[in-house]
């Protein structure tokens, strides 16, 4: 194959209206003003937006764009777009390409079908999209053309957030200002901004498109609802980091190329543990951009898979028996002059500051573990959490032995003079030891692990937007940062107060710190003794949104109003129920229209064979016992399948009588899930007993092991 020899850096970011592009195309004072708006959360004037829009239009048209769209993230987990062409009448039947400041900054959409959790009635269904100038505009290309995409926030007429981005932006403002305040109390006046940085590692499966097209469960629900265990799963762990198959490699190369053009620093790719499972990690960036980029990564992966006859499955648990897919959210706070506040420092004050930020995180996680759990709750992630490959539903924090030891030493006043064999250096700030963070020490079973200079939150599901969990994380840490800073600002003895904070955190919040094996059964019991919540599913997790504690937190930091939280609660349950309902219906249909008829045909075939063989066998003094025995087993299984199916269908009928989201969600969890498991159990046995040629769907063997 002829390989195009060109520098990939030439193409990096070509589809982004980047800082470089803006600097080149905007008058200097306009560029400076825009930068100020972006960096200092300022207001975008009409004049400014006109000039920017005009430059943006020229750039987009030069790149072949014919349309623009406000690109936003409604609460259905996807990104939404509505394309408008630039074309406008110029008089005399002529056309011009038009794009104004108004079109850039504001869009009105009759988006009445997006979930609003009761925030909007359809008769007042106006929704507004407003330009988020902190995330760059970009071009989307496909075979049919090029569109300019404008990242936007999506609100109701009365300014309630109807999307993932608005609360995220509000939470960023909250945590960044609190983190800056804390830096200032340490006398650091050089720092102008503190930014939340996030790198989200993305796991996914790739399967053959032709096989996918033969399974309604994959098409309608994204996961297999049936399928017998293949002879080999992931026991040998031979897929993990294995040589990448050429067809997959071609997909990954194209995906990288596309993402680089979109300005995404796609960096790492490898085979994951489960067969047909892969991972991509970009280089971290500011959280708002990371969230937009993660949406683009998921979207682009799906699109590019199609070019290779593949389907990219982002579902958290597409297959039983093997690992599911998660998304690791690596999170840290960095100052504009390049300091990571979670990096233990060289000077005593840096160390103390580091400890204050650590205290803020530990306290936040302990106090709001229910909210953090909620931020990862979805019907599909429920199937994964607590599985042997994924963190349990209990939130705990892993700090590493060194950091734990520092807290212990300071809080218990023990005269430990060494940390992990290294000498503690007394810097003169009380008894503050030099803090080490051992980067090589990794605990892969912790849902929230300190990994040297960042926290890795591993509970998030592969298909989820990263916005919501970061909104929660930012909010809860902002709250404890504020409490810490308030105390330090008022303190007469700054060092003493800081050490008191360390001691209190150790005494009151360290129950959430755990460094053992998070996947073990003993941990569940231990966690219960410590009083840590173990919230197993979305229906139970959703309640965290309605507590007074949550309302106070989000209201104080102006991230969510009570109504918005309530809406999020409703939407969570509504989607939970709807998705399970679709699963149950899909399964019922697959059994009724495909499995049951196939089983019937096979039984008829066995009976026919027995009849055919009877006379012949009699001559040698035998009877068609084998066939008859098989027939009778099949008949028993067919009866069991029919019973399980009838029960499922009866309950599907019952579902229609339920009237509120909570009852529906609960019914799905308690009744439909069990029915589906019952159906699957019998069907999977039947699959192993039927001739492959008569089984109506591609099997796990084929789905997971056929890509060559
Ligand atoms: P792992 O060992 O889990 O594969 P890596 O150290 O390779 O983790 O990093 C995984 C992700 O974390 C990458 O997306 C990377 O860019 C991101 N990351 C690294 N440092 C930071 C940081 N300070 N803040 C946020 N994300 C970070
Ligand atoms: Mg990781």
mmCIF file of N, CA and C and ligand atoms in Angstrom, residues 201 203 279 327-330 442 444 451 454 456 458, ligand 2:
data_model
loop_
_atom_site.group_PDB
_atom_site.id
_atom_site.type_symbol
_atom_site.label_atom_id
_atom_site.label_comp_id
_atom_site.label_asym_id
_atom_site.label_seq_id
_atom_site.Cartn_x
_atom_site.Cartn_y
_atom_site.Cartn_z
ATOM 1 N N UNK A 201 -9.375 8.388 29.635
ATOM 2 C CA UNK A 201 -9.027 7.208 28.840
ATOM 3 C C UNK A 201 -10.323 6.517 28.426
ATOM 4 N N UNK A 203 -12.313 3.262 26.778
ATOM 5 C CA UNK A 203 -12.316 1.862 26.335
ATOM 6 C C UNK A 203 -13.499 1.616 25.403
ATOM 7 N N UNK A 279 -8.412 0.428 23.816
ATOM 8 C CA UNK A 279 -8.428 1.674 24.594
ATOM 9 C C UNK A 279 -7.699 2.790 23.845
ATOM 10 N N UNK A 327 -14.292 4.321 31.591
ATOM 11 C CA UNK A 327 -13.607 5.526 31.138
ATOM 12 C C UNK A 327 -12.901 6.058 32.368
ATOM 13 N N UNK A 328 -11.588 6.145 32.329
ATOM 14 C CA UNK A 328 -10.862 6.635 33.504
ATOM 15 C C UNK A 328 -10.722 8.143 33.408
ATOM 16 N N UNK A 329 -11.242 8.805 34.423
ATOM 17 C CA UNK A 329 -11.238 10.266 34.411
ATOM 18 C C UNK A 329 -10.073 10.745 35.288
ATOM 19 N N UNK A 330 -8.975 11.127 34.638
ATOM 20 C CA UNK A 330 -7.797 11.615 35.380
ATOM 21 C C UNK A 330 -7.966 13.106 35.601
ATOM 22 N N UNK A 442 0.695 1.664 42.393
ATOM 23 C CA UNK A 442 -0.623 1.808 41.779
ATOM 24 C C UNK A 442 -1.583 0.780 42.332
ATOM 25 N N UNK A 444 -4.924 -0.714 41.257
ATOM 26 C CA UNK A 444 -5.854 -0.725 40.123
ATOM 27 C C UNK A 444 -7.283 -1.053 40.542
ATOM 28 N N UNK A 451 -2.653 9.102 41.829
ATOM 29 C CA UNK A 451 -1.603 8.473 41.023
ATOM 30 C C UNK A 451 -0.427 9.434 40.829
ATOM 31 N N UNK A 454 -2.246 13.394 40.298
ATOM 32 C CA UNK A 454 -3.626 13.527 39.818
ATOM 33 C C UNK A 454 -4.462 12.420 40.451
ATOM 34 N N UNK A 456 -7.326 9.516 39.728
ATOM 35 C CA UNK A 456 -7.921 8.759 38.625
ATOM 36 C C UNK A 456 -9.239 8.168 39.108
ATOM 37 N N UNK A 458 -12.174 5.879 38.359
ATOM 38 C CA UNK A 458 -12.297 4.769 37.411
ATOM 39 C C UNK A 458 -13.706 4.208 37.283
HETATM 40 MG MG1 LIG B 2 -5.917 4.511 33.755
#
